[in-house]
Amino acid sequence: MTDKDKSNEQAGPEGNSRREFLSKAAKGTVAAAAVAGAGALLANSDTAEAKASWGEWFQKNYRLMTDEEKKESIARLEKRYTEEFGKKTTVDGTPAQEGVLFGYALNIQKCIGCRRCVHACVKENNQSRDNPEIQWIRVLKMEKGNFLAENMDKGYPDPVGIQVGGNAYQNAGVTLEGEHYYEPEQVPEKGHFYLPMQCMQCEKPPCVKVCPVRTTYREPDGIVVIDYNWCIGCRMCVSACPYWARRFNWGEPNLPKEEMNPNTHYLGNRPRMKGVTEKCTFCMQRTRQGRYTACVEVCPVGARKFGNLLDPESEVRKVLEKKRVFRLKAELNTYPKFFYFID
């Protein structure tokens, strides 16, 4: 089946979203739901939500839409969000710019583990606050450690156990086993390292390869995006991501009206729905307008750098040329465009 065929494979009228209809279809309750949904839609035909839901029903995957169809979809959503959240909301549809390939670099020597980046990201990108709590950035707190000669003969559990290395019962160097929900009174904490992680915007993203409905894909500027309307919630992308970077909405997102950021992008921080996957998009609602990401702006120690990898004069290119740089899990050949470095 071609992409065009898939885009035309839409179900009949229903008062809810296309995703909800497909879910009900899978449960064998389509006929009853369709009748009830059509009635609800007709009864609320003047509301922005009803009109947006109707439009989403017959909506193609975003990348397959014409420019006119994109404008219509964006207009529907702007009206719906403005009404739902009680504030003027814009949904940007700015495409990738020619000659731009976004990249990110993070100085792990400077990171103090304050997690301001985490909270700034939540605020900027309209993530669910609680039940479920969703955070796109995770800052791992890891204890420092060493291999010690005096522990070499201590790896024998008594009286019967599995023989392991003598240094297995304590921290021995930095590993990726660390806390990410922590609230210290003061940072950095003595004896700890910090490693922030988020979507690496891979050049060869495993999440894209496994998506059965092609709802996630890589844009020309290197940002891996998700068309939330077409996500079926199978979570194969979550399993495929080696960087623990995707989050799934198990429940209806909790986004208080007063905290909603009204400056959104269709493929980025617009409000999501229950049952879809989401992740960092390098704040495309900002970066495609020439601004820094929220996490770069808020970092108090300047550990985060961002820019165009194709521009030799960009900040991120200077880092790659002059610093000691590494990619996380480079052996997987996913070619992340998120780099770590030390001075």
JSON list of N, CA and C in Angstrom, two decimals, residues 174-216:
[
{"chain": "A", "resi": 174, "resn": "VAL", "atom": "N", "xyz": [32.00, 5.92, 36.17]},
{"chain": "A", "resi": 174, "resn": "VAL", "atom": "CA", "xyz": [30.70, 6.47, 35.85]},
{"chain": "A", "resi": 174, "resn": "VAL", "atom": "C", "xyz": [29.95, 5.53, 34.91]},
{"chain": "A", "resi": 175, "resn": "THR", "atom": "N", "xyz": [28.74, 5.21, 35.25]},
{"chain": "A", "resi": 175, "resn": "THR", "atom": "CA", "xyz": [27.91, 4.39, 34.38]},
{"chain": "A", "resi": 175, "resn": "THR", "atom": "C", "xyz": [26.60, 5.14, 34.11]},
{"chain": "A", "resi": 176, "resn": "LEU", "atom": "N", "xyz": [25.77, 4.60, 33.25]},
{"chain": "A", "resi": 176, "resn": "LEU", "atom": "CA", "xyz": [24.49, 5.22, 32.95]},
{"chain": "A", "resi": 176, "resn": "LEU", "atom": "C", "xyz": [23.41, 4.83, 33.94]},
{"chain": "A", "resi": 177, "resn": "GLU", "atom": "N", "xyz": [23.81, 4.13, 35.02]},
{"chain": "A", "resi": 177, "resn": "GLU", "atom": "CA", "xyz": [22.84, 3.79, 36.04]},
{"chain": "A", "resi": 177, "resn": "GLU", "atom": "C", "xyz": [22.79, 4.93, 37.05]},
{"chain": "A", "resi": 178, "resn": "GLY", "atom": "N", "xyz": [21.81, 5.79, 36.91]},
{"chain": "A", "resi": 178, "resn": "GLY", "atom": "CA", "xyz": [21.74, 6.94, 37.80]},
{"chain": "A", "resi": 178, "resn": "GLY", "atom": "C", "xyz": [20.32, 7.39, 38.03]},
{"chain": "A", "resi": 179, "resn": "GLU", "atom": "N", "xyz": [20.15, 8.27, 38.99]},
{"chain": "A", "resi": 179, "resn": "GLU", "atom": "CA", "xyz": [18.84, 8.84, 39.28]},
{"chain": "A", "resi": 179, "resn": "GLU", "atom": "C", "xyz": [18.55, 9.95, 38.28]},
{"chain": "A", "resi": 180, "resn": "HIS", "atom": "N", "xyz": [17.26, 10.18, 38.00]},
{"chain": "A", "resi": 180, "resn": "HIS", "atom": "CA", "xyz": [16.94, 11.33, 37.19]},
{"chain": "A", "resi": 180, "resn": "HIS", "atom": "C", "xyz": [15.84, 12.18, 37.80]},
{"chain": "A", "resi": 181, "resn": "TYR", "atom": "N", "xyz": [15.15, 11.65, 38.84]},
{"chain": "A", "resi": 181, "resn": "TYR", "atom": "CA", "xyz": [14.20, 12.47, 39.60]},
{"chain": "A", "resi": 181, "resn": "TYR", "atom": "C", "xyz": [14.86, 12.75, 40.95]},
{"chain": "A", "resi": 182, "resn": "TYR", "atom": "N", "xyz": [15.50, 13.85, 41.08]},
{"chain": "A", "resi": 182, "resn": "TYR", "atom": "CA", "xyz": [16.14, 14.19, 42.34]},
{"chain": "A", "resi": 182, "resn": "TYR", "atom": "C", "xyz": [15.97, 15.68, 42.58]},
{"chain": "A", "resi": 183, "resn": "GLU", "atom": "N", "xyz": [15.88, 16.07, 43.82]},
{"chain": "A", "resi": 183, "resn": "GLU", "atom": "CA", "xyz": [15.68, 17.48, 44.17]},
{"chain": "A", "resi": 183, "resn": "GLU", "atom": "C", "xyz": [16.63, 17.84, 45.30]},
{"chain": "A", "resi": 184, "resn": "PRO", "atom": "N", "xyz": [17.91, 17.99, 45.03]},
{"chain": "A", "resi": 184, "resn": "PRO", "atom": "CA", "xyz": [18.88, 18.32, 46.09]},
{"chain": "A", "resi": 184, "resn": "PRO", "atom": "C", "xyz": [18.71, 19.77, 46.55]},
{"chain": "A", "resi": 185, "resn": "GLU", "atom": "N", "xyz": [19.13, 20.03, 47.78]},
{"chain": "A", "resi": 185, "resn": "GLU", "atom": "CA", "xyz": [19.07, 21.40, 48.27]},
{"chain": "A", "resi": 185, "resn": "GLU", "atom": "C", "xyz": [20.10, 22.27, 47.59]},
{"chain": "A", "resi": 186, "resn": "GLN", "atom": "N", "xyz": [21.19, 21.64, 47.19]},
{"chain": "A", "resi": 186, "resn": "GLN", "atom": "CA", "xyz": [22.27, 22.41, 46.56]},
{"chain": "A", "resi": 186, "resn": "GLN", "atom": "C", "xyz": [22.96, 21.56, 45.52]},
{"chain": "A", "resi": 187, "resn": "VAL", "atom": "N", "xyz": [23.31, 22.15, 44.40]},
{"chain": "A", "resi": 187, "resn": "VAL", "atom": "CA", "xyz": [24.05, 21.45, 43.35]},
{"chain": "A", "resi": 187, "resn": "VAL", "atom": "C", "xyz": [25.30, 22.26, 43.00]},
{"chain": "A", "resi": 188, "resn": "PRO", "atom": "N", "xyz": [26.33, 21.59, 42.48]},
{"chain": "A", "resi": 188, "resn": "PRO", "atom": "CA", "xyz": [26.43, 20.14, 42.30]},
{"chain": "A", "resi": 188, "resn": "PRO", "atom": "C", "xyz": [26.68, 19.43, 43.62]},
{"chain": "A", "resi": 189, "resn": "GLU", "atom": "N", "xyz": [26.20, 18.20, 43.72]},
{"chain": "A", "resi": 189, "resn": "GLU", "atom": "CA", "xyz": [26.40, 17.41, 44.93]},
{"chain": "A", "resi": 189, "resn": "GLU", "atom": "C", "xyz": [27.78, 16.77, 44.91]},
{"chain": "A", "resi": 190, "resn": "LYS", "atom": "N", "xyz": [28.42, 16.75, 46.05]},
{"chain": "A", "resi": 190, "resn": "LYS", "atom": "CA", "xyz": [29.78, 16.23, 46.14]},
{"chain": "A", "resi": 190, "resn": "LYS", "atom": "C", "xyz": [29.83, 14.76, 45.70]},
{"chain": "A", "resi": 191, "resn": "GLY", "atom": "N", "xyz": [30.83, 14.46, 44.88]},
{"chain": "A", "resi": 191, "resn": "GLY", "atom": "CA", "xyz": [31.03, 13.08, 44.46]},
{"chain": "A", "resi": 191, "resn": "GLY", "atom": "C", "xyz": [30.10, 12.61, 43.36]},
{"chain": "A", "resi": 192, "resn": "HIS", "atom": "N", "xyz": [29.54, 13.52, 42.61]},
{"chain": "A", "resi": 192, "resn": "HIS", "atom": "CA", "xyz": [28.60, 13.12, 41.56]},
{"chain": "A", "resi": 192, "resn": "HIS", "atom": "C", "xyz": [28.95, 13.78, 40.22]},
{"chain": "A", "resi": 193, "resn": "PHE", "atom": "N", "xyz": [28.58, 13.05, 39.16]},
{"chain": "A", "resi": 193, "resn": "PHE", "atom": "CA", "xyz": [28.60, 13.58, 37.80]},
{"chain": "A", "resi": 193, "resn": "PHE", "atom": "C", "xyz": [27.16, 13.68, 37.32]},
{"chain": "A", "resi": 194, "resn": "TYR", "atom": "N", "xyz": [26.95, 14.48, 36.27]},
{"chain": "A", "resi": 194, "resn": "TYR", "atom": "CA", "xyz": [25.61, 14.62, 35.71]},
{"chain": "A", "resi": 194, "resn": "TYR", "atom": "C", "xyz": [25.67, 14.43, 34.20]},
{"chain": "A", "resi": 195, "resn": "LEU", "atom": "N", "xyz": [24.69, 13.73, 33.69]},
{"chain": "A", "resi": 195, "resn": "LEU", "atom": "CA", "xyz": [24.63, 13.49, 32.24]},
{"chain": "A", "resi": 195, "resn": "LEU", "atom": "C", "xyz": [23.21, 13.73, 31.74]},
{"chain": "A", "resi": 196, "resn": "PRO", "atom": "N", "xyz": [22.92, 14.90, 31.19]},
{"chain": "A", "resi": 196, "resn": "PRO", "atom": "CA", "xyz": [21.59, 15.16, 30.61]},
{"chain": "A", "resi": 196, "resn": "PRO", "atom": "C", "xyz": [21.40, 14.35, 29.32]},
{"chain": "A", "resi": 197, "resn": "MET", "atom": "N", "xyz": [20.20, 13.82, 29.15]},
{"chain": "A", "resi": 197, "resn": "MET", "atom": "CA", "xyz": [19.87, 13.06, 27.94]},
{"chain": "A", "resi": 197, "resn": "MET", "atom": "C", "xyz": [18.52, 13.51, 27.41]},
{"chain": "A", "resi": 198, "resn": "GLN", "atom": "N", "xyz": [18.40, 13.55, 26.10]},
{"chain": "A", "resi": 198, "resn": "GLN", "atom": "CA", "xyz": [17.14, 13.86, 25.43]},
{"chain": "A", "resi": 198, "resn": "GLN", "atom": "C", "xyz": [17.22, 13.27, 24.03]},
{"chain": "A", "resi": 199, "resn": "CYS", "atom": "N", "xyz": [16.27, 13.57, 23.17]},
{"chain": "A", "resi": 199, "resn": "CYS", "atom": "CA", "xyz": [16.31, 13.01, 21.82]},
{"chain": "A", "resi": 199, "resn": "CYS", "atom": "C", "xyz": [17.60, 13.44, 21.13]},
{"chain": "A", "resi": 200, "resn": "MET", "atom": "N", "xyz": [18.28, 12.49, 20.54]},
{"chain": "A", "resi": 200, "resn": "MET", "atom": "CA", "xyz": [19.56, 12.76, 19.90]},
{"chain": "A", "resi": 200, "resn": "MET", "atom": "C", "xyz": [19.40, 13.17, 18.44]},
{"chain": "A", "resi": 201, "resn": "GLN", "atom": "N", "xyz": [18.17, 13.19, 17.93]},
{"chain": "A", "resi": 201, "resn": "GLN", "atom": "CA", "xyz": [17.91, 13.56, 16.53]},
{"chain": "A", "resi": 201, "resn": "GLN", "atom": "C", "xyz": [18.87, 12.80, 15.60]},
{"chain": "A", "resi": 202, "resn": "CYS", "atom": "N", "xyz": [18.84, 11.49, 15.69]},
{"chain": "A", "resi": 202, "resn": "CYS", "atom": "CA", "xyz": [19.77, 10.63, 14.96]},
{"chain": "A", "resi": 202, "resn": "CYS", "atom": "C", "xyz": [19.66, 10.82, 13.44]},
{"chain": "A", "resi": 203, "resn": "GLU", "atom": "N", "xyz": [20.77, 10.67, 12.77]},
{"chain": "A", "resi": 203, "resn": "GLU", "atom": "CA", "xyz": [20.75, 10.67, 11.31]},
{"chain": "A", "resi": 203, "resn": "GLU", "atom": "C", "xyz": [20.14, 9.37, 10.78]},
{"chain": "A", "resi": 204, "resn": "LYS", "atom": "N", "xyz": [20.33, 8.29, 11.54]},
{"chain": "A", "resi": 204, "resn": "LYS", "atom": "CA", "xyz": [19.72, 6.99, 11.20]},
{"chain": "A", "resi": 204, "resn": "LYS", "atom": "C", "xyz": [18.85, 6.57, 12.38]},
{"chain": "A", "resi": 205, "resn": "PRO", "atom": "N", "xyz": [17.71, 7.21, 12.57]},
{"chain": "A", "resi": 205, "resn": "PRO", "atom": "CA", "xyz": [16.92, 6.98, 13.79]},
{"chain": "A", "resi": 205, "resn": "PRO", "atom": "C", "xyz": [16.22, 5.63, 13.81]},
{"chain": "A", "resi": 206, "resn": "PRO", "atom": "N", "xyz": [16.51, 4.79, 14.79]},
{"chain": "A", "resi": 206, "resn": "PRO", "atom": "CA", "xyz": [15.83, 3.50, 14.90]},
{"chain": "A", "resi": 206, "resn": "PRO", "atom": "C", "xyz": [14.33, 3.64, 15.08]},
{"chain": "A", "resi": 207, "resn": "CYS", "atom": "N", "xyz": [13.90, 4.74, 15.73]},
{"chain": "A", "resi": 207, "resn": "CYS", "atom": "CA", "xyz": [12.46, 4.94, 15.96]},
{"chain": "A", "resi": 207, "resn": "CYS", "atom": "C", "xyz": [11.70, 5.09, 14.66]},
{"chain": "A", "resi": 208, "resn": "VAL", "atom": "N", "xyz": [12.32, 5.72, 13.69]},
{"chain": "A", "resi": 208, "resn": "VAL", "atom": "CA", "xyz": [11.67, 5.91, 12.39]},
{"chain": "A", "resi": 208, "resn": "VAL", "atom": "C", "xyz": [11.56, 4.59, 11.64]},
{"chain": "A", "resi": 209, "resn": "LYS", "atom": "N", "xyz": [12.60, 3.79, 11.76]},
{"chain": "A", "resi": 209, "resn": "LYS", "atom": "CA", "xyz": [12.61, 2.52, 11.03]},
{"chain": "A", "resi": 209, "resn": "LYS", "atom": "C", "xyz": [11.49, 1.59, 11.48]},
{"chain": "A", "resi": 210, "resn": "VAL", "atom": "N", "xyz": [11.15, 1.62, 12.77]},
{"chain": "A", "resi": 210, "resn": "VAL", "atom": "CA", "xyz": [10.20, 0.63, 13.28]},
{"chain": "A", "resi": 210, "resn": "VAL", "atom": "C", "xyz": [8.75, 1.10, 13.24]},
{"chain": "A", "resi": 211, "resn": "CYS", "atom": "N", "xyz": [8.51, 2.37, 12.98]},
{"chain": "A", "resi": 211, "resn": "CYS", "atom": "CA", "xyz": [7.13, 2.88, 13.02]},
{"chain": "A", "resi": 211, "resn": "CYS", "atom": "C", "xyz": [6.29, 2.22, 11.92]},
{"chain": "A", "resi": 212, "resn": "PRO", "atom": "N", "xyz": [5.23, 1.49, 12.28]},
{"chain": "A", "resi": 212, "resn": "PRO", "atom": "CA", "xyz": [4.46, 0.76, 11.26]},
{"chain": "A", "resi": 212, "resn": "PRO", "atom": "C", "xyz": [3.55, 1.64, 10.41]},
{"chain": "A", "resi": 213, "resn": "VAL", "atom": "N", "xyz": [3.29, 2.88, 10.87]},
{"chain": "A", "resi": 213, "resn": "VAL", "atom": "CA", "xyz": [2.38, 3.75, 10.11]},
{"chain": "A", "resi": 213, "resn": "VAL", "atom": "C", "xyz": [3.08, 5.02, 9.64]},
{"chain": "A", "resi": 214, "resn": "ARG", "atom": "N", "xyz": [4.40, 5.05, 9.76]},
{"chain": "A", "resi": 214, "resn": "ARG", "atom": "CA", "xyz": [5.19, 6.17, 9.27]},
{"chain": "A", "resi": 214, "resn": "ARG", "atom": "C", "xyz": [4.73, 7.51, 9.87]},
{"chain": "A", "resi": 215, "resn": "THR", "atom": "N", "xyz": [4.33, 7.45, 11.11]},
{"chain": "A", "resi": 215, "resn": "THR", "atom": "CA", "xyz": [3.90, 8.69, 11.75]},
{"chain": "A", "resi": 215, "resn": "THR", "atom": "C", "xyz": [5.09, 9.51, 12.26]},
{"chain": "A", "resi": 216, "resn": "THR", "atom": "N", "xyz": [6.24, 8.86, 12.42]},
{"chain": "A", "resi": 216, "resn": "THR", "atom": "CA", "xyz": [7.44, 9.57, 12.82]},
{"chain": "A", "resi": 216, "resn": "THR", "atom": "C", "xyz": [8.43, 9.54, 11.68]}
]
